[in-house]
mmCIF file with all atom_site columns, C-alpha atoms and ligand atoms in Angstrom:
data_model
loop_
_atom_site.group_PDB
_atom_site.id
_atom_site.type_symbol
_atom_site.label_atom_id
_atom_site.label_alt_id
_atom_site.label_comp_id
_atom_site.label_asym_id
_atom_site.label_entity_id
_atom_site.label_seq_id
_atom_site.pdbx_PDB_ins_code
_atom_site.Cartn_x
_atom_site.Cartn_y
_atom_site.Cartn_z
_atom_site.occupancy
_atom_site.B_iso_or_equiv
_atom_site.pdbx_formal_charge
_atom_site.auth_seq_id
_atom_site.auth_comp_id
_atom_site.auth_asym_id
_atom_site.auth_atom_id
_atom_site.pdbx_PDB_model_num
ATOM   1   C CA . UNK A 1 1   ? 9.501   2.340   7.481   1.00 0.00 ? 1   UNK A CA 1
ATOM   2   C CA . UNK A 1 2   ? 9.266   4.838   4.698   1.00 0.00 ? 2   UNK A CA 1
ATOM   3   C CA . UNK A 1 3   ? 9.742   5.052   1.195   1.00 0.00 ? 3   UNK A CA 1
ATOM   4   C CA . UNK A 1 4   ? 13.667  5.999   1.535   1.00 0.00 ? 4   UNK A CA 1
ATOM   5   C CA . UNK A 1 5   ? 14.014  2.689   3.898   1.00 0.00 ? 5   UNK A CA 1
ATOM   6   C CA . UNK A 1 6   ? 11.737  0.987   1.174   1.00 0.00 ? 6   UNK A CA 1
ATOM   7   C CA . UNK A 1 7   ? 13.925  1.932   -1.452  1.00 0.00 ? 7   UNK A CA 1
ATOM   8   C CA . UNK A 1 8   ? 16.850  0.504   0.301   1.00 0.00 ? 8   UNK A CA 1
ATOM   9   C CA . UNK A 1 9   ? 15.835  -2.811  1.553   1.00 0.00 ? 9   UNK A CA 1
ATOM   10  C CA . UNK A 1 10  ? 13.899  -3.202  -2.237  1.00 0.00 ? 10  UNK A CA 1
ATOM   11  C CA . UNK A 1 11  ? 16.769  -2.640  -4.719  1.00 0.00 ? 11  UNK A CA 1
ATOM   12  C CA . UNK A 1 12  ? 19.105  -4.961  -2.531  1.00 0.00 ? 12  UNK A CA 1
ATOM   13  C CA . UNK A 1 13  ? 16.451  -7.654  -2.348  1.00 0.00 ? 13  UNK A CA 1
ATOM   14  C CA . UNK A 1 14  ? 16.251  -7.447  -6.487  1.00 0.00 ? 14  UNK A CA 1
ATOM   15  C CA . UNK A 1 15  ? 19.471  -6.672  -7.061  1.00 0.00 ? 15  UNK A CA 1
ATOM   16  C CA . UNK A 1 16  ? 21.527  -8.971  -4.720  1.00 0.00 ? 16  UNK A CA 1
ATOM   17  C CA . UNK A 1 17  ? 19.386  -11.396 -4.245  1.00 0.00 ? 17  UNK A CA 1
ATOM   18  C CA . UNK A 1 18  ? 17.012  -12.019 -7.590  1.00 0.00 ? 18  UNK A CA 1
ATOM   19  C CA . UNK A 1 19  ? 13.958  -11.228 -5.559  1.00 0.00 ? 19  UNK A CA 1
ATOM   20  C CA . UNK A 1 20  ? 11.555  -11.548 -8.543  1.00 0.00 ? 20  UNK A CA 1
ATOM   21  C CA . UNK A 1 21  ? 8.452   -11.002 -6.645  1.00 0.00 ? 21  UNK A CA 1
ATOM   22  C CA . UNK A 1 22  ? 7.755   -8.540  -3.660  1.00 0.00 ? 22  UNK A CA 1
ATOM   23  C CA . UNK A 1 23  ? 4.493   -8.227  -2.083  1.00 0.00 ? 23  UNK A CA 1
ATOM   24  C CA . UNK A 1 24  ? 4.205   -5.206  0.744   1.00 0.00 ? 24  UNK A CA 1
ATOM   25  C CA . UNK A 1 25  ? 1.979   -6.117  3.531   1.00 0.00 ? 25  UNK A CA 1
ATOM   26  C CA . UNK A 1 26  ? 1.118   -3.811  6.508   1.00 0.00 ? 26  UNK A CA 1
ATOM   27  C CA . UNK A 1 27  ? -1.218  -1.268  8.271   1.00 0.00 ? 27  UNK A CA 1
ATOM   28  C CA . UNK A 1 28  ? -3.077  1.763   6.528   1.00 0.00 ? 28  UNK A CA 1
ATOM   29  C CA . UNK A 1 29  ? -5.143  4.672   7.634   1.00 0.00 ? 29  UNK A CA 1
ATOM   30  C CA . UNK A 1 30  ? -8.944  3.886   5.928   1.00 0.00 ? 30  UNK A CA 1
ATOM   31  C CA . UNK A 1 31  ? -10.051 6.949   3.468   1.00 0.00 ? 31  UNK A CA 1
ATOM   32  C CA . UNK A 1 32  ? -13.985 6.269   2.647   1.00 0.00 ? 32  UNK A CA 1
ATOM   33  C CA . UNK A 1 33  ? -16.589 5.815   4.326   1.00 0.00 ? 33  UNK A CA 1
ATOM   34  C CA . UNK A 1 34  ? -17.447 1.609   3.099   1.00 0.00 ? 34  UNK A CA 1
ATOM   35  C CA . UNK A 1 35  ? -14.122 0.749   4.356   1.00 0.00 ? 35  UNK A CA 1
ATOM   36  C CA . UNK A 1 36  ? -14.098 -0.598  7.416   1.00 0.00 ? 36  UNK A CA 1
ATOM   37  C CA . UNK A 1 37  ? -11.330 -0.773  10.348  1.00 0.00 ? 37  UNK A CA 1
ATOM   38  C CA . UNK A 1 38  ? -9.768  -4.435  9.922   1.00 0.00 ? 38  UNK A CA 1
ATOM   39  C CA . UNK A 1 39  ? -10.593 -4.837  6.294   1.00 0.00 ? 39  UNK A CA 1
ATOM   40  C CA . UNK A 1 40  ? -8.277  -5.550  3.741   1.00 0.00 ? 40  UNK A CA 1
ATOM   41  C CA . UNK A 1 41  ? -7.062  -2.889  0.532   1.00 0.00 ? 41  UNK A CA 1
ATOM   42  C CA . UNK A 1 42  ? -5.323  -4.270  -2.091  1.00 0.00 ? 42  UNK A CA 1
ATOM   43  C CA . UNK A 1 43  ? -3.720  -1.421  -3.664  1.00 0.00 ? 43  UNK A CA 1
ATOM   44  C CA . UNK A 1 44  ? -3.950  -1.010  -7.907  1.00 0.00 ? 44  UNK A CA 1
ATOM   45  C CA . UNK A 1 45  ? -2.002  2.270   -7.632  1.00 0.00 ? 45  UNK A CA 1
ATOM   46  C CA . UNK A 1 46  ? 0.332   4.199   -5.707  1.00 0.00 ? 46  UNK A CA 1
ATOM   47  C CA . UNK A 1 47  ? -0.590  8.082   -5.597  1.00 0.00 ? 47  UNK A CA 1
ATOM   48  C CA . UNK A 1 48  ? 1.806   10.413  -3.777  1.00 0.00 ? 48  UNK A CA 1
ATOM   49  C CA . UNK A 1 49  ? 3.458   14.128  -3.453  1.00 0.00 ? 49  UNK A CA 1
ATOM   50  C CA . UNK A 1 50  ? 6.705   12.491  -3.614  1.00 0.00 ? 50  UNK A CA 1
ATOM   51  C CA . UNK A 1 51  ? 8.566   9.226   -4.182  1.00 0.00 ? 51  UNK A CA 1
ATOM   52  C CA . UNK A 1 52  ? 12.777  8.529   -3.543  1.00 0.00 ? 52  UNK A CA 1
ATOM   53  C CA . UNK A 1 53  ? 12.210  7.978   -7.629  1.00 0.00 ? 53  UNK A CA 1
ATOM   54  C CA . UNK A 1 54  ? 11.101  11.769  -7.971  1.00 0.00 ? 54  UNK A CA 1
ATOM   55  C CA . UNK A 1 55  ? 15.485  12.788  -8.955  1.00 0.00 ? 55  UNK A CA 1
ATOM   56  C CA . UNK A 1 56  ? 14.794  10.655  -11.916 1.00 0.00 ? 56  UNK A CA 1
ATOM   57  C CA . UNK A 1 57  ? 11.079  11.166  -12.865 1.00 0.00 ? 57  UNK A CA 1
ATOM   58  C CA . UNK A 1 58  ? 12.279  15.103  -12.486 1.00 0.00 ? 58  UNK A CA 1
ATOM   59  C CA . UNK A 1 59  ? 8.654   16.723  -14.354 1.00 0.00 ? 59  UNK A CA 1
ATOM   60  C CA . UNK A 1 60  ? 6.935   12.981  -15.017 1.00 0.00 ? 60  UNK A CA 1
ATOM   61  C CA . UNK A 1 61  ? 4.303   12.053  -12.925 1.00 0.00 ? 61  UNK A CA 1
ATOM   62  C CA . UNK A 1 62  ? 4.861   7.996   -13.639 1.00 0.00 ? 62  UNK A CA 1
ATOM   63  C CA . UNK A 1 63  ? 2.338   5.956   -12.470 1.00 0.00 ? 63  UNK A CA 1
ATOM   64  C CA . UNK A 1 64  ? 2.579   3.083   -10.012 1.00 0.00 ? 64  UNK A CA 1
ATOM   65  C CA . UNK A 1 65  ? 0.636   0.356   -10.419 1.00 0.00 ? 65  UNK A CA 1
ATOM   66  C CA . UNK A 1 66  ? 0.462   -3.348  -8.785  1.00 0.00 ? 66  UNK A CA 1
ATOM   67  C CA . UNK A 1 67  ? 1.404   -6.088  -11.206 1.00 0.00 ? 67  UNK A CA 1
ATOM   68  C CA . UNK A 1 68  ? -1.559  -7.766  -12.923 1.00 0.00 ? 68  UNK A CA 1
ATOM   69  C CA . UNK A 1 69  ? -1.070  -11.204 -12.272 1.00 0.00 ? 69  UNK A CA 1
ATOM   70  C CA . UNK A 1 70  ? -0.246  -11.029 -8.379  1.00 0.00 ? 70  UNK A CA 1
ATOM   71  C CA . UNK A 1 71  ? -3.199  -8.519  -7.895  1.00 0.00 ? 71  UNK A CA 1
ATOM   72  C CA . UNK A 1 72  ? -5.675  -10.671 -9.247  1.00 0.00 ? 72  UNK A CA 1
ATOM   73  C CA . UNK A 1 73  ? -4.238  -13.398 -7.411  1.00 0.00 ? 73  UNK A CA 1
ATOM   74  C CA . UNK A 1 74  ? -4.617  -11.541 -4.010  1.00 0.00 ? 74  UNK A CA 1
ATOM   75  C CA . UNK A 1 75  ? -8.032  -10.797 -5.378  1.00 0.00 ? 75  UNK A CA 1
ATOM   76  C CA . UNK A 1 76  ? -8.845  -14.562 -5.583  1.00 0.00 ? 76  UNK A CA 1
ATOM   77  C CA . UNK A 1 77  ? -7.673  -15.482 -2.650  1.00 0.00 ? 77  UNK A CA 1
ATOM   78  C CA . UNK A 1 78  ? -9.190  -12.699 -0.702  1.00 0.00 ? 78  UNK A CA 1
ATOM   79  C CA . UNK A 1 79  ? -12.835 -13.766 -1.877  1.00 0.00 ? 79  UNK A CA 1
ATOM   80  C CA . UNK A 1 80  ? -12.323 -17.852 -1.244  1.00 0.00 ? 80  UNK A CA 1
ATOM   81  C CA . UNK A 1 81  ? -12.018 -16.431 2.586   1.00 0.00 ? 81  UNK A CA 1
ATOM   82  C CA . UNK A 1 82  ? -14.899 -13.853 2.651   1.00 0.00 ? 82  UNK A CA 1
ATOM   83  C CA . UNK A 1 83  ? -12.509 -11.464 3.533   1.00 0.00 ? 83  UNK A CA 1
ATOM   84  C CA . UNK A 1 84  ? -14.198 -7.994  3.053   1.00 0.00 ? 84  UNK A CA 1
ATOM   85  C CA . UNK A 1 85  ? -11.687 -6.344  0.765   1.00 0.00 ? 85  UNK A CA 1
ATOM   86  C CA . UNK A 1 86  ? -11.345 -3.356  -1.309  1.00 0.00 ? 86  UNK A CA 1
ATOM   87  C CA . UNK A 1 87  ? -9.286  -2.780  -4.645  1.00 0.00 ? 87  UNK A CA 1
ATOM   88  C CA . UNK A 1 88  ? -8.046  0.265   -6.060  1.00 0.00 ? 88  UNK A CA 1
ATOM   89  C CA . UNK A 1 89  ? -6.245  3.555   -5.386  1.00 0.00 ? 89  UNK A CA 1
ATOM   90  C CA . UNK A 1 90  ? -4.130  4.421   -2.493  1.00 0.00 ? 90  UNK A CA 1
ATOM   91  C CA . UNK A 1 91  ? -2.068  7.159   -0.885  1.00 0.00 ? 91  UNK A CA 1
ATOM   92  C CA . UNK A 1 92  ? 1.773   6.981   0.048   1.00 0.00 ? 92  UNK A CA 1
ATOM   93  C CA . UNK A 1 93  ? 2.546   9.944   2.307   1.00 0.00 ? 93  UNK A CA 1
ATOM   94  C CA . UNK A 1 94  ? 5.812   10.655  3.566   1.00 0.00 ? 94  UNK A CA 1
ATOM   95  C CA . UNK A 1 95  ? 4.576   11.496  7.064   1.00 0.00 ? 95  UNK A CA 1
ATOM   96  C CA . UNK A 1 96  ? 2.476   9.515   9.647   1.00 0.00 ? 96  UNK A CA 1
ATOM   97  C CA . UNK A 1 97  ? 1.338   12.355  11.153  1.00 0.00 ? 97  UNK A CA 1
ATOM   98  C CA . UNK A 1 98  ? -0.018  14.457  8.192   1.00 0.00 ? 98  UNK A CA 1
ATOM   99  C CA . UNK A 1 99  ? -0.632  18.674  8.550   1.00 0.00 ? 99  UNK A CA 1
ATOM   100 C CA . UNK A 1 100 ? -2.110  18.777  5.253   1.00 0.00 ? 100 UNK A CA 1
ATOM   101 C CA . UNK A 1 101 ? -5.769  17.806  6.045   1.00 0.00 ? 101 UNK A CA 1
ATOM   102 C CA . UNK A 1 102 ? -7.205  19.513  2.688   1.00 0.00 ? 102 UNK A CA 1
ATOM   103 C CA . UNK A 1 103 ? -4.414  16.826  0.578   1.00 0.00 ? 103 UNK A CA 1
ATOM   104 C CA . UNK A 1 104 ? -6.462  14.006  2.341   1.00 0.00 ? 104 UNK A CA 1
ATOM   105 C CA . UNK A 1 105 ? -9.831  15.851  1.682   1.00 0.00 ? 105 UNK A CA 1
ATOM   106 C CA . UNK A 1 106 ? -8.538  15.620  -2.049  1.00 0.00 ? 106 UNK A CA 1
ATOM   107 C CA . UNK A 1 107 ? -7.439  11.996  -1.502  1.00 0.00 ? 107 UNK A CA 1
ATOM   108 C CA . UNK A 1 108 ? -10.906 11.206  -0.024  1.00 0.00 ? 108 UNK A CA 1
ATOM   109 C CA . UNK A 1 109 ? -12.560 13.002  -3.074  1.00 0.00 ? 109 UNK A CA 1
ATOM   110 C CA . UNK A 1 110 ? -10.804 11.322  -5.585  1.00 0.00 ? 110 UNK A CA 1
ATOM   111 C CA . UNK A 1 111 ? -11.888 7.520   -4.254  1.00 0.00 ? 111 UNK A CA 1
ATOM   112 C CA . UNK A 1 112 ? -8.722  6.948   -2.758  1.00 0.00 ? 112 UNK A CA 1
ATOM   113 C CA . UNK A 1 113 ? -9.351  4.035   -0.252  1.00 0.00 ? 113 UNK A CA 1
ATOM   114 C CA . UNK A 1 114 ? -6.368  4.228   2.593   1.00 0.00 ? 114 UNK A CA 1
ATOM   115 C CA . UNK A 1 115 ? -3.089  5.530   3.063   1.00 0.00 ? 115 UNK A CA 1
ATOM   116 C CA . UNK A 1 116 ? 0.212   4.012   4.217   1.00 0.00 ? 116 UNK A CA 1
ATOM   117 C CA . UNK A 1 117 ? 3.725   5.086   3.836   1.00 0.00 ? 117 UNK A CA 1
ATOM   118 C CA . UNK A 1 118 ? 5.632   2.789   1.020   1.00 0.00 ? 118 UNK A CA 1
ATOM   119 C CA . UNK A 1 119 ? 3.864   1.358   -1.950  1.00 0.00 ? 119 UNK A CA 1
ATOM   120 C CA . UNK A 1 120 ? 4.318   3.865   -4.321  1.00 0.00 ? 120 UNK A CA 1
ATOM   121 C CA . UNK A 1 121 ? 7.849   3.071   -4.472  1.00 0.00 ? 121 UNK A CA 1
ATOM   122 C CA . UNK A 1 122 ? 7.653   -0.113  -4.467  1.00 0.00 ? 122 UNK A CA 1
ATOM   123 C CA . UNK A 1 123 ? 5.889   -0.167  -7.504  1.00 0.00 ? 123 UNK A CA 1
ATOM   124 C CA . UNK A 1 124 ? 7.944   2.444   -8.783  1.00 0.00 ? 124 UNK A CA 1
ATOM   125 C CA . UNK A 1 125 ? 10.932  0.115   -8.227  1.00 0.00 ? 125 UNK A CA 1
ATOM   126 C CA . UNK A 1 126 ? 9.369   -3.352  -9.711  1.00 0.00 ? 126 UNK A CA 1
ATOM   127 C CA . UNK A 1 127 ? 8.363   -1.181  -12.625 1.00 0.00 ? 127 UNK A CA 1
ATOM   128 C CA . UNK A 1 128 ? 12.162  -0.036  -12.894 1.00 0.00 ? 128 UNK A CA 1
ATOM   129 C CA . UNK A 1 129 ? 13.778  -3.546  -12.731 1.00 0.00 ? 129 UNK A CA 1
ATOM   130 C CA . UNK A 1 130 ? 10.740  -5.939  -14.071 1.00 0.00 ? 130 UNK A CA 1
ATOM   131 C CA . UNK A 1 131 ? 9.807   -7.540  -11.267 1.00 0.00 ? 131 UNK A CA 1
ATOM   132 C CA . UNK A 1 132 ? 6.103   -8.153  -9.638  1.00 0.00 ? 132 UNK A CA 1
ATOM   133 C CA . UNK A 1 133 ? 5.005   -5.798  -6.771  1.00 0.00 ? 133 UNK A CA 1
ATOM   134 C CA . UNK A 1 134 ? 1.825   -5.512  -4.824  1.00 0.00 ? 134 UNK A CA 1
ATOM   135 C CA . UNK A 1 135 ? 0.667   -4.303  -0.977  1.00 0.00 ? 135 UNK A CA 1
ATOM   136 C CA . UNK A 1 136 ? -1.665  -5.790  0.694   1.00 0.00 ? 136 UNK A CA 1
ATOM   137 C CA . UNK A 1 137 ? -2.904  -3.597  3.942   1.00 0.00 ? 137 UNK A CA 1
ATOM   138 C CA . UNK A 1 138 ? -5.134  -4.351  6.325   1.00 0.00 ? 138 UNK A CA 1
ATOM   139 C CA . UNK A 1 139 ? -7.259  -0.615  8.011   1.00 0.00 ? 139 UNK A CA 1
ATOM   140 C CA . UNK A 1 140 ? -5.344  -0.221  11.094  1.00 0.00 ? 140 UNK A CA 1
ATOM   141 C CA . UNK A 1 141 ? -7.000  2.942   11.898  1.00 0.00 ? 141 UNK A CA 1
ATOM   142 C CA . UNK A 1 142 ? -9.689  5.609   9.661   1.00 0.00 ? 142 UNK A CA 1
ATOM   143 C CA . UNK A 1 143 ? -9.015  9.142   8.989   1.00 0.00 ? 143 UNK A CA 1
ATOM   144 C CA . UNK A 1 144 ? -12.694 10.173  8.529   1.00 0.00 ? 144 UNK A CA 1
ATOM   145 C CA . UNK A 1 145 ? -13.779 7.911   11.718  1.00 0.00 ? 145 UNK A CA 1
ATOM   146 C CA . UNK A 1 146 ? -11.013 8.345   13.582  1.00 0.00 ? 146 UNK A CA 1
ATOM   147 C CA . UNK A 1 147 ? -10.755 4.747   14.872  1.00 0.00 ? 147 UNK A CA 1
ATOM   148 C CA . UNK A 1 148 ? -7.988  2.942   15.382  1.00 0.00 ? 148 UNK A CA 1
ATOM   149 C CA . UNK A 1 149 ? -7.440  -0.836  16.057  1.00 0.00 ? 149 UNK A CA 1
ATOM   150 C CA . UNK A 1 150 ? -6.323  -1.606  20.093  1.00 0.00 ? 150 UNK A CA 1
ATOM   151 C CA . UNK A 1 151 ? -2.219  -3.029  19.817  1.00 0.00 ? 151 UNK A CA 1
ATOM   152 C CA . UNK A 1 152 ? -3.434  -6.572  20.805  1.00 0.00 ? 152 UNK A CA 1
ATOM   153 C CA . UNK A 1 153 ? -5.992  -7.427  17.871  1.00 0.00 ? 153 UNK A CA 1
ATOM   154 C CA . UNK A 1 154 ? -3.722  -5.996  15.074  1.00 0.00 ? 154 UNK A CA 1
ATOM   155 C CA . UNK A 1 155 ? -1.951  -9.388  15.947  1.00 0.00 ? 155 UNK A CA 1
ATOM   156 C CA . UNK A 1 156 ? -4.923  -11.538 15.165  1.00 0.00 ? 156 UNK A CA 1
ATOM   157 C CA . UNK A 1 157 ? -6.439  -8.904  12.795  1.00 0.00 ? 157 UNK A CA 1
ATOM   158 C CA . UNK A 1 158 ? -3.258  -9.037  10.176  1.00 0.00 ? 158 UNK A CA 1
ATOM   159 C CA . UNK A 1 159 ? -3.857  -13.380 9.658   1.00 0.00 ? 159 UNK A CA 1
ATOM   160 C CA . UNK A 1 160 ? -6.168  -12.696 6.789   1.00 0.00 ? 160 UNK A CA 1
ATOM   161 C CA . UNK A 1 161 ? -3.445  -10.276 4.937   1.00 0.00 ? 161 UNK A CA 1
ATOM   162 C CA . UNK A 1 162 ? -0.591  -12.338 5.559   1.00 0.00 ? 162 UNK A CA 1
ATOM   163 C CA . UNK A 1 163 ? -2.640  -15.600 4.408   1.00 0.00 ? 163 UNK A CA 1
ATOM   164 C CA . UNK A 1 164 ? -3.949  -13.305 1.053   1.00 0.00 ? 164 UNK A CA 1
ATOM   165 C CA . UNK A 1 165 ? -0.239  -12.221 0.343   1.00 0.00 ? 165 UNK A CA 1
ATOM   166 C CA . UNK A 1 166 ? 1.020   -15.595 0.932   1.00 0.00 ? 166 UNK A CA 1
ATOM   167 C CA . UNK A 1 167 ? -1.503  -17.287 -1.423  1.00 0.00 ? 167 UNK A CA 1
ATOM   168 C CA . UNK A 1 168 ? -0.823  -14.753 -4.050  1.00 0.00 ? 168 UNK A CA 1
ATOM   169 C CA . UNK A 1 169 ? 3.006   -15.147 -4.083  1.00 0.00 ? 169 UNK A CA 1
ATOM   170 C CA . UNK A 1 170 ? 2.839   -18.931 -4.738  1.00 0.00 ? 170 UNK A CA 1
ATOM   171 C CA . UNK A 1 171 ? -0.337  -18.640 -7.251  1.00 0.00 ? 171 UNK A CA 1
HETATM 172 N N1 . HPA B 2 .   ? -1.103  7.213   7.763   1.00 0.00 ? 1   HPA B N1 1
HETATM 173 C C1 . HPA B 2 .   ? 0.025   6.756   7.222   1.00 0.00 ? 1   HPA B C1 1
HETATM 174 N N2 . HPA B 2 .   ? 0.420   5.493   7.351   1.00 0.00 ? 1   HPA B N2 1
HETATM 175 C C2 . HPA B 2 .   ? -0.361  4.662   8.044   1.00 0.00 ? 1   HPA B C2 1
HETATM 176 C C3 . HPA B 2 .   ? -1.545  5.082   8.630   1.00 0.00 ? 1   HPA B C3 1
HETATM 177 C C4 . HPA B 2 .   ? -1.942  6.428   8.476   1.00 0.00 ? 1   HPA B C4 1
HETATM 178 O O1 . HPA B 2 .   ? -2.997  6.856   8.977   1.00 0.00 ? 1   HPA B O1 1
HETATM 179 N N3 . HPA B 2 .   ? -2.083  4.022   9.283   1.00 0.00 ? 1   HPA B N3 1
HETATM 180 C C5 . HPA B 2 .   ? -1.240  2.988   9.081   1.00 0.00 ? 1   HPA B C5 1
HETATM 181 N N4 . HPA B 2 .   ? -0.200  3.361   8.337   1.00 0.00 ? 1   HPA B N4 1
#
């Protein structure tokens, strides 16, 4: 949970074990107003204050982005089930519980559709060793609504992810 546990459990899964394709999937907090608590974001980009990858990036803000192939993929698959779904920019924060409400105003303002706590390295990390990355979340809760999905139907809420992510991985 977390980039820095990302970052661990990602570079040994490429570099012990070949992984040549990792696909995140998991909750997010919803950040406009058209998406919907139980949809599904399929995240183009990564946007966050900081990433484990910062020591190297040092001044660079690199840019990390879902591979092209798998995204479209998830797209795909995601409309042959009528899944509402939503593609584009999201937010990794290091912290679940956030104190920096204007940095989500700024999210919000900038289109950014939900935020969850790992992709940003992820993609920072397929980017560094060549391998295929995406996340596929489904809104567990809204920051503008304040909803939040009951524990029992995030169970049968997160089929539809885990069936897009699935599809996309063996495309
Ligand atoms: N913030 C960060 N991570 C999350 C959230 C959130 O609101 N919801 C699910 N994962």
């Amino acid at each position: 949970m977390g980039m820095p546990s990302l970052s661990i459990y990602a570079n040994e899964l490429i570099r012990d074990f070949g992984a040549k394709t990792l696909i995140r999937i998991g909750s997010c907090g919803g950040m406009q107003d058209r998406v919907k608590i139980r949809d599904v974001i399929i995240a183009m980009t990564a946007s966050s204050l900081s990433t484990p990858s910062r020591g190297i990036f040092r001044e660079l803000n690199f840019a990390p982005c879902a591979d092209w192939s798998l995204l479209q993929s998830a797209v795909l698959a995601a409309e042959a089930r009528g899944v509402p779904t939503h593609v584009g920019g999201i937010y990794s924060a290091d912290v679940f519980y956030d104190e920096r409400p204007d940095l989500n105003e700024q999210m919000i303002r900038h289109g950014i559709l939900g935020v969850e706590m790992e992709a940003a390295e992820l993609y920072n990390l397929a980017a560094r060793y060549g391998v295929r990355a995406l996340a596929v979340l489904t809104v567990s809760d809204h920051l503008i609504t304040n909803e939040a999905l009951p524990a029992e139907d995030r169970e049968k809420s997160f089929g539809d992810m885990v069936e897009i992510a699935l599809e996309a991985a063996f495309a």
